mmCIF file of C-alpha atoms and ligand atoms in Angstrom:
data_model
loop_
_atom_site.group_PDB
_atom_site.id
_atom_site.type_symbol
_atom_site.label_atom_id
_atom_site.label_comp_id
_atom_site.label_asym_id
_atom_site.label_seq_id
_atom_site.Cartn_x
_atom_site.Cartn_y
_atom_site.Cartn_z
ATOM 1 C CA UNK A 209 19.974 -5.235 10.392
ATOM 2 C CA UNK A 210 20.022 -1.561 9.519
ATOM 3 C CA UNK A 211 18.004 -0.149 6.672
ATOM 4 C CA UNK A 212 19.758 0.509 3.433
ATOM 5 C CA UNK A 213 17.457 3.219 2.267
ATOM 6 C CA UNK A 214 16.882 6.475 4.025
ATOM 7 C CA UNK A 215 13.103 6.621 4.089
ATOM 8 C CA UNK A 216 13.213 9.860 6.059
ATOM 9 C CA UNK A 217 14.534 11.608 2.987
ATOM 10 C CA UNK A 218 11.487 10.677 0.919
ATOM 11 C CA UNK A 219 9.981 13.667 -0.825
ATOM 12 C CA UNK A 220 6.695 14.324 -2.536
ATOM 13 C CA UNK A 221 7.034 14.565 -6.313
ATOM 14 C CA UNK A 222 3.509 15.101 -7.626
ATOM 15 C CA UNK A 223 -0.157 14.150 -7.683
ATOM 16 C CA UNK A 224 -1.312 12.927 -11.040
ATOM 17 C CA UNK A 225 -4.734 12.313 -12.541
ATOM 18 C CA UNK A 226 -3.463 10.537 -15.633
ATOM 19 C CA UNK A 227 -0.781 7.915 -16.139
ATOM 20 C CA UNK A 228 0.924 9.874 -18.897
ATOM 21 C CA UNK A 229 2.377 12.115 -16.171
ATOM 22 C CA UNK A 230 4.238 9.235 -14.520
ATOM 23 C CA UNK A 231 8.043 9.056 -14.696
ATOM 24 C CA UNK A 232 9.226 6.637 -17.365
ATOM 25 C CA UNK A 233 12.225 5.092 -15.597
ATOM 26 C CA UNK A 234 13.099 3.549 -12.236
ATOM 27 C CA UNK A 235 11.082 1.313 -9.939
ATOM 28 C CA UNK A 236 8.059 1.754 -7.702
ATOM 29 C CA UNK A 237 6.349 0.118 -4.780
ATOM 30 C CA UNK A 238 2.663 1.009 -4.613
ATOM 31 C CA UNK A 239 0.297 1.179 -1.648
ATOM 32 C CA UNK A 240 -3.208 -0.031 -2.294
ATOM 33 C CA UNK A 241 -6.282 -0.778 -0.194
ATOM 34 C CA UNK A 242 -9.767 0.353 0.757
ATOM 35 C CA UNK A 243 -10.227 4.011 1.592
ATOM 36 C CA UNK A 244 -9.563 4.898 5.190
ATOM 37 C CA UNK A 245 -7.440 1.840 5.963
ATOM 38 C CA UNK A 246 -4.509 4.115 6.819
ATOM 39 C CA UNK A 247 -2.453 4.066 3.598
ATOM 40 C CA UNK A 248 -1.376 7.673 3.783
ATOM 41 C CA UNK A 249 -0.558 7.243 7.465
ATOM 42 C CA UNK A 250 1.713 4.299 6.630
ATOM 43 C CA UNK A 251 3.685 6.522 4.266
ATOM 44 C CA UNK A 252 4.000 9.227 6.902
ATOM 45 C CA UNK A 253 5.046 6.653 9.481
ATOM 46 C CA UNK A 254 7.793 4.941 7.498
ATOM 47 C CA UNK A 255 9.200 8.272 6.325
ATOM 48 C CA UNK A 256 8.792 9.880 9.772
ATOM 49 C CA UNK A 257 7.163 12.895 8.168
ATOM 50 C CA UNK A 258 3.853 13.950 9.653
ATOM 51 C CA UNK A 259 2.343 15.501 6.542
ATOM 52 C CA UNK A 260 4.088 13.879 3.622
ATOM 53 C CA UNK A 261 1.013 12.014 2.401
ATOM 54 C CA UNK A 262 -2.112 13.844 3.387
ATOM 55 C CA UNK A 263 -4.194 11.798 5.778
ATOM 56 C CA UNK A 264 -7.878 12.349 6.069
ATOM 57 C CA UNK A 265 -10.647 11.889 8.542
ATOM 58 C CA UNK A 266 -13.023 11.863 5.567
ATOM 59 C CA UNK A 267 -12.529 8.663 3.622
ATOM 60 C CA UNK A 268 -12.174 8.671 -0.150
ATOM 61 C CA UNK A 269 -10.496 12.019 -0.487
ATOM 62 C CA UNK A 270 -7.370 10.852 -2.210
ATOM 63 C CA UNK A 271 -8.486 10.907 -5.817
ATOM 64 C CA UNK A 272 -5.090 11.097 -7.404
ATOM 65 C CA UNK A 273 -2.032 8.934 -7.671
ATOM 66 C CA UNK A 274 0.535 10.502 -5.371
ATOM 67 C CA UNK A 275 4.166 9.931 -6.201
ATOM 68 C CA UNK A 276 7.001 10.061 -3.667
ATOM 69 C CA UNK A 277 10.692 9.602 -4.269
ATOM 70 C CA UNK A 278 13.100 7.945 -1.828
ATOM 71 C CA UNK A 279 15.983 8.679 -4.153
ATOM 72 C CA UNK A 280 16.357 9.094 -7.874
ATOM 73 C CA UNK A 281 14.630 6.154 -9.583
ATOM 74 C CA UNK A 282 13.091 4.691 -6.409
ATOM 75 C CA UNK A 283 9.533 5.698 -5.688
ATOM 76 C CA UNK A 284 6.629 5.004 -3.369
ATOM 77 C CA UNK A 285 3.178 5.425 -4.905
ATOM 78 C CA UNK A 286 -0.013 6.118 -2.963
ATOM 79 C CA UNK A 287 -2.912 4.833 -5.087
ATOM 80 C CA UNK A 288 -6.492 6.057 -4.666
ATOM 81 C CA UNK A 289 -8.436 3.952 -2.172
ATOM 82 C CA UNK A 290 -11.322 1.822 -3.335
ATOM 83 C CA UNK A 291 -14.831 1.229 -2.135
ATOM 84 C CA UNK A 292 -16.018 4.300 -0.323
ATOM 85 C CA UNK A 293 -19.809 4.128 -0.251
ATOM 86 C CA UNK A 294 -20.482 7.855 0.106
ATOM 87 C CA UNK A 295 -18.809 8.655 -3.193
ATOM 88 C CA UNK A 296 -21.091 8.455 -6.269
ATOM 89 C CA UNK A 297 -20.537 5.286 -8.305
ATOM 90 C CA UNK A 298 -19.423 7.090 -11.453
ATOM 91 C CA UNK A 299 -16.678 8.915 -9.594
ATOM 92 C CA UNK A 300 -15.617 5.694 -7.889
ATOM 93 C CA UNK A 301 -15.340 4.090 -11.312
ATOM 94 C CA UNK A 302 -13.181 6.900 -12.569
ATOM 95 C CA UNK A 303 -10.779 6.422 -9.668
ATOM 96 C CA UNK A 304 -10.789 2.691 -10.091
ATOM 97 C CA UNK A 305 -10.056 3.002 -13.796
ATOM 98 C CA UNK A 306 -6.853 4.867 -13.149
ATOM 99 C CA UNK A 307 -5.833 2.252 -10.558
ATOM 100 C CA UNK A 308 -6.681 -0.610 -12.920
ATOM 101 C CA UNK A 309 -4.761 1.020 -15.720
ATOM 102 C CA UNK A 310 -1.815 1.624 -13.404
ATOM 103 C CA UNK A 311 -1.773 -2.005 -12.257
ATOM 104 C CA UNK A 312 -2.137 -3.394 -15.744
ATOM 105 C CA UNK A 313 0.397 -1.268 -17.568
ATOM 106 C CA UNK A 314 3.005 -0.107 -15.121
ATOM 107 C CA UNK A 315 6.277 -1.877 -15.768
ATOM 108 C CA UNK A 316 8.039 0.114 -13.028
ATOM 109 C CA UNK A 317 5.794 -1.561 -10.429
ATOM 110 C CA UNK A 318 7.904 -4.034 -8.446
ATOM 111 C CA UNK A 319 5.845 -4.600 -5.324
ATOM 112 C CA UNK A 320 2.447 -3.967 -3.772
ATOM 113 C CA UNK A 321 1.684 -3.132 -0.161
ATOM 114 C CA UNK A 322 -1.951 -4.039 0.458
ATOM 115 C CA UNK A 323 -3.518 -2.360 3.472
ATOM 116 C CA UNK A 324 -6.566 -3.819 5.185
ATOM 117 C CA UNK A 325 -8.120 -2.655 8.440
ATOM 118 C CA UNK A 326 -7.282 -5.436 10.914
ATOM 119 C CA UNK A 327 -10.949 -5.465 11.959
ATOM 120 C CA UNK A 328 -12.282 -5.880 8.386
ATOM 121 C CA UNK A 329 -9.728 -7.808 6.330
ATOM 122 C CA UNK A 330 -10.037 -9.593 2.973
ATOM 123 C CA UNK A 331 -12.832 -7.671 1.321
ATOM 124 C CA UNK A 332 -13.750 -8.769 -2.211
ATOM 125 C CA UNK A 333 -11.555 -6.124 -3.817
ATOM 126 C CA UNK A 334 -8.602 -7.073 -1.579
ATOM 127 C CA UNK A 335 -8.894 -10.671 -2.698
ATOM 128 C CA UNK A 336 -9.163 -9.639 -6.360
ATOM 129 C CA UNK A 337 -5.983 -7.600 -6.077
ATOM 130 C CA UNK A 338 -4.120 -10.347 -4.237
ATOM 131 C CA UNK A 339 -5.074 -12.884 -6.904
ATOM 132 C CA UNK A 340 -4.161 -10.503 -9.689
ATOM 133 C CA UNK A 341 -0.756 -9.663 -8.172
ATOM 134 C CA UNK A 342 0.097 -13.335 -7.752
ATOM 135 C CA UNK A 343 -0.876 -14.066 -11.357
ATOM 136 C CA UNK A 344 1.300 -11.165 -12.516
ATOM 137 C CA UNK A 345 4.215 -12.229 -10.272
ATOM 138 C CA UNK A 346 4.158 -8.912 -8.440
ATOM 139 C CA UNK A 347 5.392 -9.470 -4.876
ATOM 140 C CA UNK A 348 2.927 -8.430 -2.181
ATOM 141 C CA UNK A 349 2.985 -7.643 1.511
ATOM 142 C CA UNK A 350 -0.255 -7.477 3.444
ATOM 143 C CA UNK A 351 -0.534 -5.001 6.284
ATOM 144 C CA UNK A 352 -3.319 -5.371 8.822
ATOM 145 C CA UNK A 353 -3.610 -1.733 9.780
ATOM 146 C CA UNK A 354 -4.855 0.031 12.903
ATOM 147 C CA UNK A 355 -3.658 -2.990 14.890
ATOM 148 C CA UNK A 356 -3.818 -0.785 17.994
ATOM 149 C CA UNK A 357 -7.608 -1.140 17.843
ATOM 150 C CA UNK A 358 -7.290 -4.746 19.036
ATOM 151 C CA UNK A 359 -5.621 -6.270 22.096
ATOM 152 C CA UNK A 360 -2.250 -7.908 21.513
ATOM 153 C CA UNK A 361 -3.700 -11.416 21.588
ATOM 154 C CA UNK A 362 -6.480 -10.526 19.158
ATOM 155 C CA UNK A 363 -3.917 -8.918 16.821
ATOM 156 C CA UNK A 364 -1.846 -12.088 16.783
ATOM 157 C CA UNK A 365 -4.881 -14.248 16.270
ATOM 158 C CA UNK A 366 -6.202 -12.101 13.416
ATOM 159 C CA UNK A 367 -2.877 -12.357 11.526
ATOM 160 C CA UNK A 368 -3.113 -16.158 11.764
ATOM 161 C CA UNK A 369 -6.757 -16.161 10.649
ATOM 162 C CA UNK A 370 -5.913 -13.993 7.619
ATOM 163 C CA UNK A 371 -2.866 -16.126 6.697
ATOM 164 C CA UNK A 372 -4.955 -19.271 6.858
ATOM 165 C CA UNK A 373 -7.727 -17.772 4.732
ATOM 166 C CA UNK A 374 -5.150 -16.707 2.139
ATOM 167 C CA UNK A 375 -3.926 -20.267 1.861
ATOM 168 C CA UNK A 376 -7.432 -21.263 0.763
ATOM 169 C CA UNK A 377 -7.489 -18.786 -2.125
ATOM 170 C CA UNK A 378 -6.705 -20.287 -5.552
ATOM 171 C CA UNK A 379 -3.245 -19.444 -6.830
ATOM 172 C CA UNK A 380 -1.919 -18.416 -3.439
ATOM 173 C CA UNK A 381 0.672 -21.134 -3.452
ATOM 174 C CA UNK A 382 3.611 -19.147 -2.190
ATOM 175 C CA UNK A 383 3.471 -17.823 1.337
ATOM 176 C CA UNK A 384 2.079 -14.316 1.439
ATOM 177 C CA UNK A 385 3.449 -12.429 4.412
ATOM 178 C CA UNK A 386 0.883 -10.793 6.702
ATOM 179 C CA UNK A 387 2.140 -8.096 9.062
ATOM 180 C CA UNK A 388 0.245 -6.312 11.796
ATOM 181 C CA UNK A 389 0.725 -2.588 11.509
ATOM 182 C CA UNK A 390 -0.121 0.536 13.459
ATOM 183 C CA UNK A 391 0.945 4.041 12.584
ATOM 184 C CA UNK A 392 -0.346 5.202 15.941
ATOM 185 C CA UNK A 393 1.698 2.718 17.993
ATOM 186 C CA UNK A 394 4.472 2.157 15.431
ATOM 187 C CA UNK A 395 3.768 -1.562 15.194
ATOM 188 C CA UNK A 396 5.264 -3.383 12.189
ATOM 189 C CA UNK A 397 7.306 -0.434 10.903
ATOM 190 C CA UNK A 398 10.616 -2.360 10.890
ATOM 191 C CA UNK A 399 9.045 -5.300 9.091
ATOM 192 C CA UNK A 400 7.649 -3.042 6.394
ATOM 193 C CA UNK A 401 10.975 -1.249 5.879
ATOM 194 C CA UNK A 402 12.772 -4.578 5.802
ATOM 195 C CA UNK A 403 10.464 -5.792 3.037
ATOM 196 C CA UNK A 404 10.870 -2.596 1.020
ATOM 197 C CA UNK A 405 14.668 -2.882 1.362
ATOM 198 C CA UNK A 406 14.472 -6.462 0.166
ATOM 199 C CA UNK A 407 12.432 -5.561 -2.907
ATOM 200 C CA UNK A 408 14.649 -2.620 -3.821
ATOM 201 C CA UNK A 409 17.786 -4.728 -3.398
ATOM 202 C CA UNK A 410 16.476 -7.325 -5.860
ATOM 203 C CA UNK A 411 16.615 -4.584 -8.478
ATOM 204 C CA UNK A 412 20.096 -3.477 -7.431
ATOM 205 C CA UNK A 413 19.194 0.105 -6.766
HETATM 206 N N1 GDP B 750 -6.190 3.980 15.529
HETATM 207 C C1 GDP B 750 -5.512 4.205 14.404
HETATM 208 N N2 GDP B 750 -6.006 5.067 13.479
HETATM 209 C C2 GDP B 750 -5.313 5.251 12.333
HETATM 210 C C3 GDP B 750 -4.088 4.561 12.080
HETATM 211 N N3 GDP B 750 -3.651 4.929 10.857
HETATM 212 C C4 GDP B 750 -4.552 5.803 10.363
HETATM 213 N N4 GDP B 750 -5.556 6.012 11.245
HETATM 214 C C5 GDP B 750 -6.713 6.913 11.067
HETATM 215 O O1 GDP B 750 -7.534 6.423 10.011
HETATM 216 C C6 GDP B 750 -8.017 7.501 9.207
HETATM 217 C C7 GDP B 750 -7.627 7.275 7.758
HETATM 218 O O2 GDP B 750 -6.210 7.329 7.634
HETATM 219 P P1 GDP B 750 -5.497 7.623 6.222
HETATM 220 O O3 GDP B 750 -4.056 7.399 6.446
HETATM 221 O O4 GDP B 750 -5.911 8.955 5.700
HETATM 222 O O5 GDP B 750 -6.147 6.453 5.348
HETATM 223 P P2 GDP B 750 -6.206 6.253 3.757
HETATM 224 O O6 GDP B 750 -7.546 6.754 3.321
HETATM 225 O O7 GDP B 750 -6.104 4.771 3.548
HETATM 226 O O8 GDP B 750 -5.056 6.990 3.155
HETATM 227 C C8 GDP B 750 -7.453 8.778 9.816
HETATM 228 O O9 GDP B 750 -8.433 9.346 10.652
HETATM 229 C C9 GDP B 750 -6.251 8.299 10.606
HETATM 230 O O10 GDP B 750 -5.970 9.122 11.702
HETATM 231 C C10 GDP B 750 -3.576 3.685 13.100
HETATM 232 O O11 GDP B 750 -2.515 3.064 12.999
HETATM 233 N N5 GDP B 750 -4.339 3.546 14.228
HETATM 234 MG MG1 MG B 751 -4.912 8.379 1.688
#
């Protein structure tokens, strides 16, 4: 099935440090996850633009909410990463506050892509966000990123392990889809686009 949205035409709108600068209409899918799990790379990969979202070798650099537009009223949002030890606690809190506020108040938010390094999945914060999203009826897709770091068999096994662990979490009654992803090897790109298409279509845009 071909994609209905032209992700290659995605353009950067702005970086914001406060929610009051967010657009007030349309719908958004947000990317969330620990720092350095490859969130910005995912955005570059699905849009086939090398430098759309700035990637970083130094984790924790993305302090702002970065807004991208696929077309008018349809946006992708790169949220600041959480849990980078080398950043002072008070700064971490500031970043997390904006993310918390975004999650709690943003009515445009129609789906969450949660990125977890395939080698270190389901950290405490990941589980908190998964539980929260399910309670709020926000659809989620879990990407196990940097899948290229494991052999094919280990990748497959890890996706099963994560799916099974999710089933043990309270509230996770509906099946949460877990997809192995690699920006480097372009693993899982079609599945991610398919999911985004599906979510956008629900809202008839
Ligand atoms: N091996 C591998 N490295 C990746 C992949 N995606 C991102 N990286 C690397 O991981 C680091 C963090 O990536 P970035 O996209 O900036 O992560 P973010 O902090 O979550 O936005 C960078 O050094 C990337 O080159 C991937 O699919 N495979
Ligand atoms: Mg980033």
